[in-house]
C-alpha cells in the first residue's frame, strides 16, 4: 500500500500570501497525483489531477508540480475562500489512497 | 450540471447490512467509471471501491474486501454499494464520486452510515 504523507499538518498564512503544500509518497506514483480542497460541511473539490493539470473551473492561482514521490500544491496569492483542508490522492495498480490532509488556516 | 445524489444510509447494528445508492444526472453515465469514498467523523478521506463503466473492472480497498460489493445499473444511471458484516469502524459519510484519470472530479453530498448497537 502506498502511503501519502502531507506536510505541514497546519499552515497559518494571511490573505495575499503564497501557500506551498507538500505531499510525499512512500514509493513512486509516477504522475498519478491529485489535489482536493474540502471546506467544512462540503464534499471535496478536485483542484489538480495528473500532478499539474487544473480541473475545470479552478482558478489559475492553484498550481501543481512534481513527479515520482514528491509533489507540491502552490496557491500563488491566497484569497479568503482558500482557507480549507487540502488532500492529495494517488492511484496505482487500481488502489487509491489519500494523504492525511493539510489545514490551511488564517493567520 | 453534474449531479450525484446518494441515498440509503442510516443506523445499523454491528454485523448488519445496508445498501447505498447513487443516482447520477447531467452527464453520460455510461462513459464514466464510478467510485465510493468515505470519511469517518472528523477524519480524512478513504477510497472504498471503483467500478468501470461496463462493470468489467471492480476494485476494493483491503478494509472492505469480502464485505462490500459495488455494482451499477446503467439503465437507471445508478451505482450501488452493498455493505455486509458492518463494523463500528465503517461509520462514515459515504460519497459517490465520478472518475477522471485516476482522480475524482465530481462528488455527491454524501450519506451518513452509522454502525452502533
Coordinates of N, CA and C in Angstrom, one line a residue:
Chain A
X1 N 0.8 -1.2 0.0 CA 0.0 0.0 0.0 C 0.9 1.2 0.0
X2 N 0.6 2.2 -0.9 CA 1.3 3.4 -0.9 C 0.8 4.4 0.1
X3 N 1.6 4.9 0.9 CA 1.3 5.9 1.9 C 1.7 7.3 1.5
X4 N 0.7 8.2 1.5 CA 1.0 9.6 1.2 C 1.1 10.4 2.5
X5 N 2.2 11.2 2.6 CA 2.4 12.0 3.8 C 2.4 13.5 3.4
X6 N 1.5 14.2 4.0 CA 1.4 15.6 3.7 C 2.0 16.5 4.8
X7 N 2.6 17.5 4.4 CA 3.2 18.5 5.3 C 3.1 19.9 4.8
X8 N 2.9 20.9 5.8 CA 2.8 20.6 7.2 C 1.3 20.2 7.5
X9 N 1.1 19.8 8.7 CA -0.3 19.4 9.1 C -1.2 20.6 9.1
X10 N -0.6 21.7 9.6 CA -1.4 23.0 9.6 C -0.4 24.1 9.1
X11 N -1.0 25.0 8.3 CA -0.3 26.1 7.7 C -1.1 27.4 8.0
X12 N -0.4 28.3 8.7 CA -1.1 29.5 9.0 C -0.5 30.7 8.2
X13 N -1.4 31.3 7.4 CA -0.9 32.3 6.5 C -2.0 33.4 6.4
X14 N -1.7 34.5 5.8 CA -2.6 35.6 5.6 C -3.0 35.7 4.2
X15 N -4.2 36.3 3.9 CA -4.6 36.5 2.5 C -3.6 37.3 1.8
X16 N -3.4 36.9 0.5 CA -2.3 37.6 -0.3 C -1.0 36.9 -0.3
X17 N -0.8 36.0 0.7 CA 0.5 35.3 0.8 C 0.5 34.1 -0.1
X18 N 1.6 33.5 -0.3 CA 1.8 32.3 -1.1 C 1.8 31.1 -0.2
X19 N 1.1 30.1 -0.6 CA 1.0 28.8 0.1 C 1.7 27.7 -0.6
X20 N 2.5 26.9 0.1 CA 3.1 25.8 -0.5 C 2.8 24.5 0.3
X21 N 2.1 23.6 -0.2 CA 1.7 22.4 0.5 C 2.5 21.2 -0.2
X22 N 2.9 20.3 0.6 CA 3.7 19.2 0.1 C 3.0 17.8 0.4
X23 N 3.3 16.9 -0.5 CA 2.8 15.5 -0.5 C 3.9 14.6 -0.9
X24 N 4.3 13.7 0.0 CA 5.3 12.7 -0.3 C 4.8 11.3 -0.3
X25 N 5.1 10.5 -1.4 CA 4.6 9.2 -1.5 C 5.7 8.2 -1.0
X26 N 5.3 7.1 -0.4 CA 6.2 6.1 0.1 C 6.9 5.3 -1.0
X27 N 6.4 5.3 -2.2 CA 7.0 4.8 -3.4 C 6.5 5.6 -4.6
X28 N 7.1 5.5 -5.8 CA 6.7 6.3 -6.9 C 5.3 6.0 -7.4
X29 N 4.6 7.1 -7.6 CA 3.2 7.1 -8.2 C 3.2 7.7 -9.6
X30 N 4.4 7.8 -10.2 CA 4.5 8.5 -11.5 C 3.9 9.9 -11.4
X31 N 3.0 10.2 -12.3 CA 2.3 11.5 -12.2 C 0.8 11.3 -11.8
X32 N 0.5 10.2 -11.2 CA -0.9 9.9 -10.8 C -1.2 10.5 -9.4
X33 N -1.2 11.8 -9.4 CA -1.4 12.5 -8.1 C -2.4 13.6 -8.3
X34 N -3.4 13.7 -7.4 CA -4.4 14.7 -7.5 C -4.4 15.5 -6.2
X35 N -5.0 16.7 -6.2 CA -5.2 17.5 -5.0 C -6.7 17.9 -4.9
X36 N -7.2 18.0 -3.7 CA -8.5 18.4 -3.4 C -8.6 19.4 -2.3
X37 N -9.6 20.2 -2.4 CA -9.9 21.2 -1.3 C -11.2 20.8 -0.7
X38 N -11.3 20.8 0.7 CA -12.5 20.5 1.4 C -12.8 21.6 2.4
X39 N -14.0 22.1 2.3 CA -14.4 23.1 3.4 C -15.4 22.4 4.3
X40 N -15.6 22.9 5.5 CA -16.5 22.3 6.5 C -17.9 22.1 5.9
X41 N -18.4 20.8 6.1 CA -19.7 20.5 5.7 C -19.9 20.4 4.2
X42 N -18.8 20.4 3.5 CA -18.9 20.2 2.0 C -18.1 19.0 1.5
X43 N -18.5 18.5 0.4 CA -17.7 17.5 -0.3 C -16.4 18.0 -0.8
X44 N -15.4 17.1 -1.0 CA -14.2 17.6 -1.5 C -14.4 18.1 -3.0
X45 N -13.4 19.0 -3.4 CA -13.5 19.6 -4.7 C -12.1 19.3 -5.4
X46 N -12.2 18.7 -6.6 CA -10.9 18.4 -7.3 C -10.3 19.7 -7.8
X47 N -9.0 19.9 -7.5 CA -8.3 21.1 -7.9 C -7.3 20.7 -9.1
X48 N -6.5 19.7 -8.8 CA -5.4 19.3 -9.7 C -5.5 17.8 -10.0
X49 N -5.3 17.3 -11.2 CA -5.1 15.9 -11.5 C -3.9 15.7 -12.3
X50 N -3.4 14.4 -12.3 CA -2.2 14.1 -13.0 C -1.0 15.1 -12.7
X51 N -0.9 15.4 -11.5 CA 0.1 16.2 -10.9 C 0.1 17.7 -11.1
X52 N -0.3 18.1 -12.4 CA -0.2 19.5 -12.7 C -1.4 20.1 -13.5
X53 N -2.4 19.2 -13.8 CA -3.5 19.7 -14.6 C -4.6 20.3 -13.8
X54 N -5.0 21.5 -14.0 CA -6.1 22.1 -13.2 C -7.4 21.5 -13.7
X55 N -8.2 21.2 -12.8 CA -9.6 20.8 -13.1 C -10.4 21.9 -13.6
X56 N -11.6 21.6 -14.2 CA -12.4 22.6 -14.8 C -12.9 23.6 -13.8
X57 N -12.7 24.9 -14.2 CA -13.2 25.9 -13.3 C -12.3 26.3 -12.2
X58 N -11.1 25.7 -12.1 CA -10.2 26.0 -11.0 C -9.3 27.2 -11.3
X59 N -9.3 28.2 -10.5 CA -8.5 29.5 -10.8 C -7.0 29.2 -11.0
X60 N -6.4 30.0 -11.8 CA -5.0 29.9 -12.2 C -4.0 30.1 -11.0
X61 N -4.5 30.6 -9.9 CA -3.6 30.7 -8.7 C -3.3 29.4 -8.1
X62 N -4.0 28.4 -8.4 CA -3.7 27.0 -8.0 C -2.8 26.3 -9.0
X63 N -1.7 25.8 -8.6 CA -0.8 25.0 -9.5 C -0.2 23.8 -8.8
X64 N 0.0 22.8 -9.6 CA 0.6 21.6 -9.0 C 1.9 21.2 -9.7
X65 N 2.8 20.6 -9.0 CA 4.1 20.2 -9.6 C 4.6 18.9 -8.9
X66 N 5.6 18.3 -9.6 CA 6.2 17.1 -9.0 C 6.0 15.9 -9.8
X67 N 6.7 14.8 -9.5 CA 6.5 13.5 -10.1 C 7.3 12.5 -9.3
X68 N 6.9 11.2 -9.4 CA 7.6 10.2 -8.7 C 7.1 10.2 -7.2
X69 N 7.8 10.7 -6.3 CA 7.4 10.7 -4.9 C 7.2 12.0 -4.2
X70 N 7.6 13.1 -4.9 CA 7.5 14.4 -4.2 C 6.6 15.4 -5.1
X71 N 5.6 15.9 -4.4 CA 4.6 16.7 -5.1 C 4.3 18.0 -4.3
X72 N 3.9 19.1 -5.0 CA 3.7 20.3 -4.4 C 2.4 21.0 -5.0
X73 N 1.6 21.5 -4.1 CA 0.4 22.3 -4.5 C 0.8 23.7 -4.0
X74 N 0.7 24.7 -5.0 CA 1.0 26.1 -4.7 C -0.2 26.9 -5.0
X75 N -0.5 27.8 -4.0 CA -1.5 28.8 -4.2 C -0.8 30.1 -4.2
X76 N -0.8 30.8 -5.3 CA 0.1 31.9 -5.5 C -0.2 33.1 -4.7
X77 N -1.4 33.4 -4.5 CA -1.8 34.5 -3.6 C -3.2 34.2 -3.0
X78 N -3.2 33.9 -1.7 CA -4.3 33.4 -1.0 C -5.5 34.4 -1.0
X79 N -6.7 33.8 -1.4 CA -7.9 34.5 -1.3 C -8.6 34.0 0.0
X80 N -9.5 34.8 0.6 CA -10.2 34.4 1.8 C -10.9 33.0 1.7
X81 N -11.4 32.7 0.5 CA -12.1 31.4 0.3 C -11.2 30.2 0.2
X82 N -9.9 30.5 0.2 CA -8.9 29.3 0.0 C -8.6 28.6 1.3
X83 N -9.1 29.2 2.4 CA -8.7 28.6 3.7 C -9.6 27.4 4.0
X84 N -9.0 26.2 4.0 CA -9.7 24.9 4.0 C -8.7 23.8 4.3
X85 N -9.2 22.6 4.2 CA -8.3 21.4 4.3 C -8.0 20.9 2.9
X86 N -6.7 20.6 2.6 CA -6.3 20.1 1.3 C -5.8 18.7 1.4
X87 N -6.2 17.8 0.5 CA -5.8 16.4 0.5 C -5.1 16.1 -0.8
X88 N -4.0 15.3 -0.8 CA -3.5 14.7 -2.0 C -4.0 13.3 -2.1
X89 N -4.0 12.8 -3.3 CA -4.5 11.4 -3.6 C -3.8 10.8 -4.7
X90 N -3.5 9.5 -4.6 CA -2.8 8.8 -5.7 C -3.6 7.6 -6.2
X91 N -3.2 7.1 -7.4 CA -3.8 5.9 -7.9 C -2.7 5.1 -8.5
X92 N -2.4 3.9 -8.0 CA -1.5 3.0 -8.7 C -2.1 1.5 -8.5
X93 N -1.9 0.8 -9.6 CA -2.4 -0.6 -9.5 C -3.8 -0.8 -9.0
X94 N -4.7 0.2 -9.4 CA -6.1 0.1 -9.1 C -6.3 0.2 -7.6
X95 N -5.4 0.8 -6.9 CA -5.6 1.1 -5.5 C -5.4 2.6 -5.3
X96 N -6.2 3.2 -4.5 CA -6.2 4.6 -4.3 C -6.0 4.9 -2.8
X97 N -5.2 6.0 -2.6 CA -5.1 6.4 -1.2 C -5.0 7.9 -1.1
X98 N -5.3 8.5 0.0 CA -5.3 9.9 0.3 C -4.2 10.2 1.4
X99 N -3.7 11.4 1.3 CA -2.9 11.9 2.4 C -3.8 12.3 3.6
X100 N -3.2 12.6 4.7 CA -4.0 12.9 5.9 C -4.5 14.3 5.9
X101 N -4.1 15.1 5.0 CA -4.6 16.5 4.9 C -3.7 17.5 5.5
X102 N -3.8 18.7 4.9 CA -3.1 19.9 5.4 C -4.2 21.0 5.7
X103 N -4.3 21.5 6.9 CA -5.3 22.5 7.2 C -4.6 23.9 6.9
X104 N -5.2 24.6 6.0 CA -4.7 26.0 5.7 C -5.6 26.9 6.5
X105 N -5.0 27.6 7.5 CA -5.8 28.5 8.3 C -5.3 29.9 8.2
X106 N -6.3 30.8 8.6 CA -6.0 32.2 8.5 C -5.1 32.6 9.7
X107 N -4.0 33.3 9.4 CA -3.1 33.8 10.5 C -3.6 35.0 11.1
Chain B
X1 N -25.5 20.4 -15.7 CA -24.8 20.3 -14.4 C -24.7 18.9 -13.9
X2 N -23.5 18.4 -13.5 CA -23.3 17.1 -13.0 C -23.9 17.0 -11.6
X3 N -24.8 16.0 -11.3 CA -25.3 15.8 -10.0 C -25.2 14.3 -9.6
X4 N -24.8 14.1 -8.4 CA -24.7 12.8 -7.8 C -25.4 12.8 -6.5
X5 N -26.4 12.0 -6.3 CA -27.3 12.0 -5.1 C -27.3 10.6 -4.5
X6 N -26.7 10.6 -3.3 CA -26.6 9.3 -2.5 C -27.9 9.2 -1.7
X7 N -28.2 7.9 -1.4 CA -29.3 7.6 -0.5 C -29.1 6.2 0.1
X8 N -29.9 5.9 1.1 CA -29.8 4.5 1.7 C -29.0 4.4 3.0
X9 N -28.5 5.5 3.5 CA -27.7 5.4 4.7 C -28.6 5.3 5.9
X10 N -28.0 5.3 7.1 CA -28.8 5.2 8.3 C -28.0 4.5 9.4
X11 N -28.7 4.2 10.5 CA -28.2 3.5 11.6 C -28.4 2.0 11.5
X12 N -27.3 1.2 11.7 CA -27.4 -0.2 11.6 C -26.5 -0.8 12.7
X13 N -26.9 -2.0 13.2 CA -26.2 -2.7 14.2 C -24.9 -3.4 13.7
X14 N -23.9 -3.5 14.5 CA -22.7 -4.3 14.1 C -23.1 -5.6 13.6
X15 N -22.5 -6.0 12.4 CA -22.9 -7.3 11.8 C -24.0 -7.2 10.8
X16 N -24.7 -6.0 10.7 CA -25.8 -5.8 9.8 C -25.4 -5.4 8.4
X17 N -26.4 -5.2 7.6 CA -26.2 -4.8 6.2 C -26.9 -3.6 5.8
X18 N -26.4 -2.9 4.8 CA -27.0 -1.7 4.3 C -26.7 -1.6 2.8
X19 N -27.6 -1.0 2.0 CA -27.3 -0.8 0.6 C -27.4 0.6 0.3
X20 N -26.3 1.2 -0.2 CA -26.3 2.6 -0.6 C -26.5 2.7 -2.1
X21 N -27.2 3.8 -2.5 CA -27.5 4.1 -3.9 C -26.9 5.5 -4.3
X22 N -26.6 5.6 -5.5 CA -26.1 6.9 -6.0 C -26.7 7.1 -7.4
X23 N -27.5 8.1 -7.6 CA -28.2 8.4 -8.8 C -27.5 9.6 -9.5
X24 N -27.1 9.4 -10.7 CA -26.4 10.4 -11.5 C -27.2 11.1 -12.5
X25 N -26.9 12.4 -12.8 CA -27.6 13.1 -13.8 C -26.7 14.2 -14.3
X26 N -27.0 14.7 -15.5 CA -26.2 15.9 -16.1 C -25.0 15.4 -16.9
X27 N -24.8 14.1 -17.1 CA -23.7 13.7 -17.9 C -24.0 12.3 -18.4
X28 N -23.2 11.8 -19.4 CA -23.4 10.5 -20.0 C -22.8 9.4 -19.0
X29 N -23.7 8.9 -18.2 CA -23.3 7.9 -17.1 C -22.5 6.8 -17.7
X30 N -22.8 6.3 -18.8 CA -22.2 5.1 -19.4 C -20.8 5.3 -19.8
X31 N -20.3 6.6 -19.8 CA -19.0 6.9 -20.2 C -18.0 7.0 -19.1
X32 N -18.5 6.8 -17.9 CA -17.6 7.1 -16.7 C -17.5 5.9 -15.8
X33 N -16.3 5.7 -15.2 CA -16.2 4.8 -14.1 C -16.6 5.6 -12.8
X34 N -17.0 4.8 -11.8 CA -17.6 5.5 -10.6 C -16.9 4.9 -9.3
X35 N -17.0 5.6 -8.3 CA -16.3 5.2 -7.0 C -17.2 5.5 -5.8
X36 N -16.9 4.8 -4.7 CA -17.3 5.2 -3.4 C -16.1 5.6 -2.5
X37 N -16.2 6.7 -1.9 CA -15.2 7.2 -1.0 C -15.9 7.6 0.3
X38 N -15.2 7.3 1.4 CA -15.8 7.6 2.7 C -15.0 8.4 3.6
X39 N -15.6 9.0 4.6 CA -14.9 9.9 5.5 C -15.5 9.7 6.9
X40 N -14.7 9.1 7.8 CA -15.2 9.0 9.2 C -15.3 10.3 9.9
X41 N -16.1 10.4 10.9 CA -16.3 11.7 11.6 C -15.0 12.4 12.0
X42 N -14.8 13.6 11.5 CA -13.6 14.4 11.9 C -12.3 13.7 11.4
X43 N -12.4 12.9 10.4 CA -11.2 12.2 9.8 C -11.0 12.5 8.4
X44 N -9.9 11.9 7.8 CA -9.6 12.1 6.4 C -10.4 11.2 5.5
X45 N -10.1 11.3 4.2 CA -10.8 10.6 3.1 C -10.2 9.2 2.9
X46 N -11.1 8.2 2.7 CA -10.6 6.9 2.4 C -11.4 6.3 1.2
X47 N -10.7 6.0 0.1 CA -11.3 5.3 -1.0 C -11.8 4.0 -0.6
X48 N -13.0 3.6 -1.1 CA -13.6 2.3 -0.8 C -13.7 1.4 -2.0
X49 N -14.2 1.8 -3.1 CA -14.4 0.9 -4.2 C -14.5 1.7 -5.5
X50 N -14.3 0.9 -6.6 CA -14.3 1.5 -8.0 C -14.9 0.5 -8.9
X51 N -15.7 1.0 -9.9 CA -16.3 0.2 -10.9 C -16.2 0.9 -12.3
X52 N -15.8 0.1 -13.3 CA -15.7 0.7 -14.6 C -17.1 0.9 -15.2
X53 N -17.1 1.6 -16.3 CA -18.4 1.9 -17.0 C -19.2 0.6 -17.4
X54 N -18.4 -0.4 -17.9 CA -19.0 -1.6 -18.3 C -19.1 -2.7 -17.3
X55 N -18.6 -2.4 -16.1 CA -18.5 -3.3 -14.9 C -17.5 -4.4 -15.1
X56 N -16.6 -4.3 -16.1 CA -15.6 -5.3 -16.3 C -14.4 -5.2 -15.3
X57 N -14.3 -4.0 -14.7 CA -13.3 -3.8 -13.7 C -13.9 -3.4 -12.4
X58 N -13.6 -4.1 -11.3 CA -14.1 -3.8 -10.0 C -13.0 -3.9 -9.0
X59 N -12.8 -3.0 -8.1 CA -11.7 -3.0 -7.2 C -12.2 -2.5 -5.8
X60 N -11.5 -3.0 -4.8 CA -11.9 -2.6 -3.4 C -10.7 -2.3 -2.6
X61 N -10.9 -1.4 -1.6 CA -9.9 -1.3 -0.6 C -9.8 -2.5 0.3
X62 N -8.6 -2.8 0.8 CA -8.4 -4.0 1.6 C -9.4 -4.0 2.8
X63 N -9.7 -2.8 3.3 CA -10.5 -2.7 4.6 C -11.9 -3.2 4.4
X64 N -12.4 -3.3 3.1 CA -13.8 -3.7 2.9 C -13.9 -4.9 2.0
X65 N -12.8 -5.4 1.5 CA -12.8 -6.5 0.5 C -13.5 -7.7 1.2
X66 N -14.4 -8.4 0.5 CA -15.1 -9.5 1.0 C -16.3 -9.2 1.8
X67 N -16.5 -7.9 2.1 CA -17.7 -7.5 2.9 C -18.6 -6.5 2.0
X68 N -18.0 -5.7 1.2 CA -18.7 -4.8 0.4 C -18.7 -5.2 -1.1
X69 N -19.8 -4.9 -1.8 CA -19.9 -5.2 -3.2 C -20.4 -3.9 -3.9
X70 N -19.7 -3.5 -4.9 CA -20.1 -2.4 -5.8 C -20.8 -2.9 -7.0
X71 N -21.8 -2.2 -7.5 CA -22.5 -2.6 -8.8 C -23.0 -1.3 -9.4
X72 N -23.5 -1.5 -10.6 CA -24.2 -0.3 -11.3 C -25.2 -0.8 -12.2
X73 N -26.2 0.1 -12.5 CA -27.3 -0.2 -13.4 C -27.3 1.0 -14.4
X74 N -26.7 0.8 -15.5 CA -26.5 1.9 -16.5 C -27.9 2.4 -17.0
X75 N -28.9 1.6 -17.0 CA -30.2 2.0 -17.5 C -30.9 2.9 -16.5
X76 N -30.4 2.8 -15.2 CA -31.0 3.7 -14.2 C -30.0 4.8 -13.8
X77 N -28.9 4.9 -14.5 CA -27.9 5.9 -14.1 C -27.5 5.8 -12.6
X78 N -27.3 4.6 -12.1 CA -27.1 4.4 -10.7 C -25.9 3.5 -10.4
X79 N -25.3 3.8 -9.3 CA -24.3 2.9 -8.8 C -24.6 2.6 -7.3
X80 N -24.3 1.4 -6.9 CA -24.7 0.9 -5.6 C -23.5 0.4 -4.8
X81 N -23.7 0.4 -3.5 CA -22.7 -0.3 -2.6 C -23.4 -1.1 -1.6
X82 N -23.3 -2.4 -1.7 CA -23.9 -3.3 -0.8 C -22.9 -3.6 0.3
X83 N -23.3 -3.3 1.6 CA -22.3 -3.4 2.7 C -22.9 -4.4 3.7
X84 N -22.1 -5.5 3.8 CA -22.4 -6.5 4.8 C -21.4 -6.6 5.9
X85 N -21.8 -7.3 6.9 CA -20.9 -7.5 8.1 C -20.3 -6.2 8.6
X86 N -21.2 -5.2 8.7 CA -20.7 -3.9 9.1 C -20.1 -3.8 10.5
X87 N -19.1 -3.0 10.6 CA -18.3 -2.8 11.9 C -18.4 -1.4 12.3
X88 N -18.1 -1.1 13.5 CA -18.1 0.2 14.0 C -17.2 1.2 13.2
X89 N -16.1 0.6 12.8 CA -15.1 1.4 12.0 C -15.6 1.7 10.6
X90 N -16.7 1.2 10.2 CA -17.3 1.6 8.9 C -18.2 2.8 9.0
X91 N -18.4 3.3 10.2 CA -19.2 4.5 10.4 C -18.5 5.7 9.7
X92 N -19.2 6.3 8.8 CA -18.6 7.4 8.0 C -19.7 8.0 7.1
X93 N -19.3 9.1 6.5 CA -20.1 9.8 5.5 C -19.6 9.1 4.2
X94 N -20.5 8.6 3.4 CA -20.1 7.9 2.2 C -20.4 8.7 1.0
X95 N -19.4 9.0 0.2 CA -19.6 9.8 -1.0 C -19.5 8.9 -2.3
X96 N -20.4 9.3 -3.2 CA -20.3 8.7 -4.6 C -19.4 9.7 -5.4
X97 N -18.5 9.2 -6.2 CA -17.6 10.1 -6.9 C -17.3 9.6 -8.3
X98 N -17.3 10.5 -9.3 CA -17.0 10.2 -10.6 C -15.5 10.2 -10.9
X99 N -15.1 9.2 -11.7 CA -13.7 9.1 -12.0 C -13.2 10.0 -13.2
X100 N -12.0 10.6 -13.0 CA -11.4 11.3 -14.1 C -9.9 11.0 -14.0
X101 N -9.4 10.2 -14.9 CA -8.0 9.9 -15.0 C -7.3 9.6 -13.6
X102 N -8.0 8.7 -12.9 CA -7.4 8.3 -11.6 C -7.7 9.2 -10.5
X103 N -8.5 10.3 -10.7 CA -8.9 11.2 -9.7 C -10.4 11.2 -9.6
X104 N -11.0 12.0 -8.8 CA -12.5 12.0 -8.6 C -12.9 13.5 -8.8
X105 N -13.6 13.7 -10.0 CA -13.8 15.1 -10.4 C -15.2 15.6 -10.0
X106 N -16.1 14.7 -9.7 CA -17.4 15.2 -9.2 C -17.8 14.3 -8.0
X107 N -18.4 14.9 -7.0 CA -18.8 14.2 -5.8 C -20.3 14.5 -5.4
X108 N -20.9 13.6 -4.8 CA -22.2 13.8 -4.2 C -22.0 14.5 -2.9
X109 N -23.1 14.8 -2.2 CA -23.0 15.5 -0.9 C -22.8 14.5 0.3
X110 N -22.9 13.2 0.0 CA -22.6 12.2 1.0 C -23.8 11.7 1.7
X111 N -23.7 10.5 2.2 CA -24.8 9.9 3.0 C -24.1 9.2 4.2
X112 N -24.7 9.5 5.4 CA -24.2 9.0 6.6 C -24.6 7.6 7.0
X113 N -23.6 6.8 7.3 CA -23.8 5.4 7.8 C -23.2 5.3 9.2
X114 N -24.1 4.9 10.1 CA -23.6 4.8 11.5 C -23.8 3.4 11.9
X115 N -22.7 2.7 12.4 CA -22.8 1.3 12.8 C -22.6 1.4 14.4
X116 N -23.7 1.0 15.0 CA -23.7 1.1 16.5 C -24.9 0.3 17.1
X117 N -24.6 -0.3 18.2 CA -25.7 -1.0 18.9 C -26.5 -0.1 19.9

